[in-house]
CSV table of C-alpha atoms in Angstrom, one decimal:
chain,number,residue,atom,x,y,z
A,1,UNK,CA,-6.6,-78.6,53.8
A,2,UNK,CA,-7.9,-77.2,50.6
A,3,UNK,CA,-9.4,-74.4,50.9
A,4,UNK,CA,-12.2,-72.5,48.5
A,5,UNK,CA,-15.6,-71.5,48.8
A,6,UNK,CA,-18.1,-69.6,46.4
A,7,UNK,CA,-15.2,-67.2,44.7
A,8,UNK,CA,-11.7,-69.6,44.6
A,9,UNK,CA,-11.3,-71.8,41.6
A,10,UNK,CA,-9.6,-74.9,41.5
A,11,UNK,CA,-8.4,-78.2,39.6
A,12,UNK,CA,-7.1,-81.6,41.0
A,13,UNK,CA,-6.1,-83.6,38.3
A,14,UNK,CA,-4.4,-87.1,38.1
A,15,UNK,CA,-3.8,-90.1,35.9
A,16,UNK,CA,-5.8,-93.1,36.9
A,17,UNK,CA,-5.3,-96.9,36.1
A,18,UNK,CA,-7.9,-99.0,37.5
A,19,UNK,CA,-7.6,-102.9,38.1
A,20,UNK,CA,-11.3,-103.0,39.2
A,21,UNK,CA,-14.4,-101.1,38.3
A,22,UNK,CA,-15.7,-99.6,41.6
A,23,UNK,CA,-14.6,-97.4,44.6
A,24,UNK,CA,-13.9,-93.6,45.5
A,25,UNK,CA,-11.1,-91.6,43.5
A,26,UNK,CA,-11.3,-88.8,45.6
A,27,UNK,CA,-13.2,-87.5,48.6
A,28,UNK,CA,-13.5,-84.1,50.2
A,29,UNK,CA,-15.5,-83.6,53.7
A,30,UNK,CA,-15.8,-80.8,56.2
A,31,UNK,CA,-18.1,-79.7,59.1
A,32,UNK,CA,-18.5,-82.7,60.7
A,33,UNK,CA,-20.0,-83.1,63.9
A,34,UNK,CA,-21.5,-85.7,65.8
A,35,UNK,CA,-24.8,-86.1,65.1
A,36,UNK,CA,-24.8,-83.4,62.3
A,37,UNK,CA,-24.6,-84.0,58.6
A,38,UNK,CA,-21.1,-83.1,57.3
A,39,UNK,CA,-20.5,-81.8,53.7
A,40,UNK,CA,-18.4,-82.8,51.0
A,41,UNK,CA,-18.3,-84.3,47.1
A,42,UNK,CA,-17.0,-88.0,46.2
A,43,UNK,CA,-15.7,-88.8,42.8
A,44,UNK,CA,-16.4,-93.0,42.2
A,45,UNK,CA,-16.5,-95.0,39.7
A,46,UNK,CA,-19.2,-97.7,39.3
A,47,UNK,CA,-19.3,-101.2,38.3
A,48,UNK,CA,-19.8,-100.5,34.4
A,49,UNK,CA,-17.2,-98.0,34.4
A,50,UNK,CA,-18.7,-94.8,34.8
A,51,UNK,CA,-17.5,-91.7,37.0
A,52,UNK,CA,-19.8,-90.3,39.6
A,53,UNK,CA,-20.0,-86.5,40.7
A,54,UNK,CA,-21.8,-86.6,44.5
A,55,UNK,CA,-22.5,-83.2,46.7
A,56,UNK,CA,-23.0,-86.1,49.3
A,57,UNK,CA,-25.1,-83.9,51.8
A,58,UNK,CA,-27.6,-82.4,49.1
A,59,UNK,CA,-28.0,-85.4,47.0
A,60,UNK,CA,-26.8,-83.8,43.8
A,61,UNK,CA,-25.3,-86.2,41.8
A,62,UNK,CA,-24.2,-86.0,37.6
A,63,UNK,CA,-22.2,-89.4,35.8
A,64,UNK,CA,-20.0,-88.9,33.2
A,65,UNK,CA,-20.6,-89.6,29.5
A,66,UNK,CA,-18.8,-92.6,28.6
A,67,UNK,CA,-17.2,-95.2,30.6
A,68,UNK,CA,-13.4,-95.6,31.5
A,69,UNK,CA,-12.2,-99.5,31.3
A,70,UNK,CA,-9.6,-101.5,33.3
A,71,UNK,CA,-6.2,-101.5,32.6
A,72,UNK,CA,-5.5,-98.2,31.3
A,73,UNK,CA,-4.4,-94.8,32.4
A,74,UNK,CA,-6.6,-91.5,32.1
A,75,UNK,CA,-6.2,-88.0,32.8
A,76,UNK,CA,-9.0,-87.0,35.3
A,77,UNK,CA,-9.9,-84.0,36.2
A,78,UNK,CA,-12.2,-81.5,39.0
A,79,UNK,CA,-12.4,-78.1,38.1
A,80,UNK,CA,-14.0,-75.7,40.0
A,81,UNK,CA,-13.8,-72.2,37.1
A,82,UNK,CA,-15.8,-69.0,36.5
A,83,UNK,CA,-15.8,-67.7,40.1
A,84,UNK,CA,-19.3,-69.8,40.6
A,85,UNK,CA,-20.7,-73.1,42.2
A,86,UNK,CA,-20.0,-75.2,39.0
A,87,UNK,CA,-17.7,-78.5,39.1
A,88,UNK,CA,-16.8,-79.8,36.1
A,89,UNK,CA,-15.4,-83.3,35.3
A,90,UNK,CA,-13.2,-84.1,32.9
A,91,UNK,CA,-11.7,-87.8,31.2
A,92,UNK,CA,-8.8,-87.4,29.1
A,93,UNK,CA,-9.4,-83.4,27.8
A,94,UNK,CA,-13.3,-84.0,27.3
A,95,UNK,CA,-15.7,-82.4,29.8
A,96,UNK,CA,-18.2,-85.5,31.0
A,97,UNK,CA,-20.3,-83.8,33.4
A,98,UNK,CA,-21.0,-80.6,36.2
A,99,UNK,CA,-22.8,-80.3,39.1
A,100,UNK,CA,-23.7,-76.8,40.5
A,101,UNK,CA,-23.1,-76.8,44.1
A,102,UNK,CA,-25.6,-76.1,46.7
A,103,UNK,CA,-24.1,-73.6,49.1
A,104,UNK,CA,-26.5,-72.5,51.5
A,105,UNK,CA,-26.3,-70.9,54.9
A,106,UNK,CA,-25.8,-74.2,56.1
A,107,UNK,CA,-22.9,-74.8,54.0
A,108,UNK,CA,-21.1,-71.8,53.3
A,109,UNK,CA,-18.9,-72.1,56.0
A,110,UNK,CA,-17.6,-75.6,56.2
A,111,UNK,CA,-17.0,-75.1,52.1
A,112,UNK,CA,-14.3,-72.5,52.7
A,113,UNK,CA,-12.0,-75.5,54.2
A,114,UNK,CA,-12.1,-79.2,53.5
A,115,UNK,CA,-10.1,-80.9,56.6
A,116,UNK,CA,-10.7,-84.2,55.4
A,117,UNK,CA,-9.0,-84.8,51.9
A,118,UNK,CA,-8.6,-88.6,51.0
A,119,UNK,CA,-7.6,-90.4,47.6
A,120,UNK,CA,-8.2,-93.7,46.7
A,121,UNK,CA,-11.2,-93.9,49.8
A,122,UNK,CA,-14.2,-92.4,51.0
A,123,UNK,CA,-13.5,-91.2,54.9
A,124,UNK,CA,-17.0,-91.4,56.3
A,125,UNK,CA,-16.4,-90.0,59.8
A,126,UNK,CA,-13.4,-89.4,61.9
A,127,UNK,CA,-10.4,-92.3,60.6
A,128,UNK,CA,-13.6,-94.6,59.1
A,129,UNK,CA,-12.5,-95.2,55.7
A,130,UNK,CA,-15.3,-97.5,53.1
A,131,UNK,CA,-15.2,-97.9,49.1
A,132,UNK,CA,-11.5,-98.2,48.3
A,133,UNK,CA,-10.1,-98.2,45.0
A,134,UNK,CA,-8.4,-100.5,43.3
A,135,UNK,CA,-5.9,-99.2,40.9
A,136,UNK,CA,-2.9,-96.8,40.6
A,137,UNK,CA,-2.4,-93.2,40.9
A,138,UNK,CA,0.0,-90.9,39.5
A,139,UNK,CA,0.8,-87.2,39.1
A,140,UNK,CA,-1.6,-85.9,41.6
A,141,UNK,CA,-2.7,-82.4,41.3
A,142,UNK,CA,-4.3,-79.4,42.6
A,143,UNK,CA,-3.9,-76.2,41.7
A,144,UNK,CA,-5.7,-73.3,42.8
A,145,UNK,CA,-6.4,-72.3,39.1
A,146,UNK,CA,-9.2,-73.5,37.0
A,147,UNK,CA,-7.2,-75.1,34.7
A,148,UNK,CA,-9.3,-76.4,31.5
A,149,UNK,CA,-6.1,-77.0,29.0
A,150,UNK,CA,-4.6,-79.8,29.9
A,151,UNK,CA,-2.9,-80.5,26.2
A,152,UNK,CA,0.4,-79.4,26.3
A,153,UNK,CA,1.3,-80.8,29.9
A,154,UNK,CA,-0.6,-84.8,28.5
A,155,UNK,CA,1.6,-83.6,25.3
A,156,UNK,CA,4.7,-83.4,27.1
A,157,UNK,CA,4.5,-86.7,29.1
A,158,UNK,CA,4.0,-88.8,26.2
A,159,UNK,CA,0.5,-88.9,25.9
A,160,UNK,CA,-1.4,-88.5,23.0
A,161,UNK,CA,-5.1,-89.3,22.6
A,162,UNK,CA,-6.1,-91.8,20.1
């Protein structure tokens, strides 16, 4: 479980390489329970390329700035910083988009733990899995650091933006 709520920061980070534009990179749900709306954020890609932000439960939703395209690795990024309700995406070192996220009485609670932590697939409910990915993953990361400098660790593995 990953725990955080209003005053823990974070960063999960990976490289990506997809073979098809669409899917979920990452899902994170809590408080579900039957016949109440669970919480969580989704981080998909669509069909032109673009990454999508979703607080699932409140509708908020930000896309990032430019596209990613097939066949080639990125360095993604979800950063959670500052002490406050802002997550931040990231594509290779350049901040893309935020959303601020809505914690309210209803939510407070099931955002200090996230019990349902998937890659590559959104988990809907209990074991129902929808909007694979298609792709590789490697390097997965979380910290419980807001970690914005990602240079020297893309330096040190090769990789050098172009």
């Amino acid at each position: 479980s990953i725990h955080w709520g209003r005053k823990i920061n974070f960063t999960i980070d990976f490289w990506v390489y997809p073979t098809k534009l669409s899917g979920t990179l990452l899902s994170m749900t809590s408080g579900y329970t039957p016949n109440i709306d669970y919480t969580g954020i989704r981080l998909d890609i669509d069909s032109s390329g673009y990454l999508t932000v979703n607080e699932f439960k409140n509708g908020i939703t930000s896309k990032s700035k430019t596209p990613i395209e097939l066949n080639k690795w990125y360095h993604i990024a979800l950063v959670k910083q500052d002490n406050s309700l802002k997550l931040e995406l990231f594509i290779d070192l350049i901040s893309q988009c935020y959303i601020n996220l809505h914690l309210d009485s209803d939510l407070s609670d099931s955002y200090d733990t996230w019990n349902r932590n998937t890659i590559g697939a959104f988990m809907e409910y209990e074991d129902t899995y929808s909007d694979y990915f298609n792709g590789y993953f490697d390097e997965i990361r979380i910290s419980d650091k807001a970690e914005t400098e990602f240079t020297p660790y893309i330096k040190e593995k090769g990789w050098e933006r172009i």
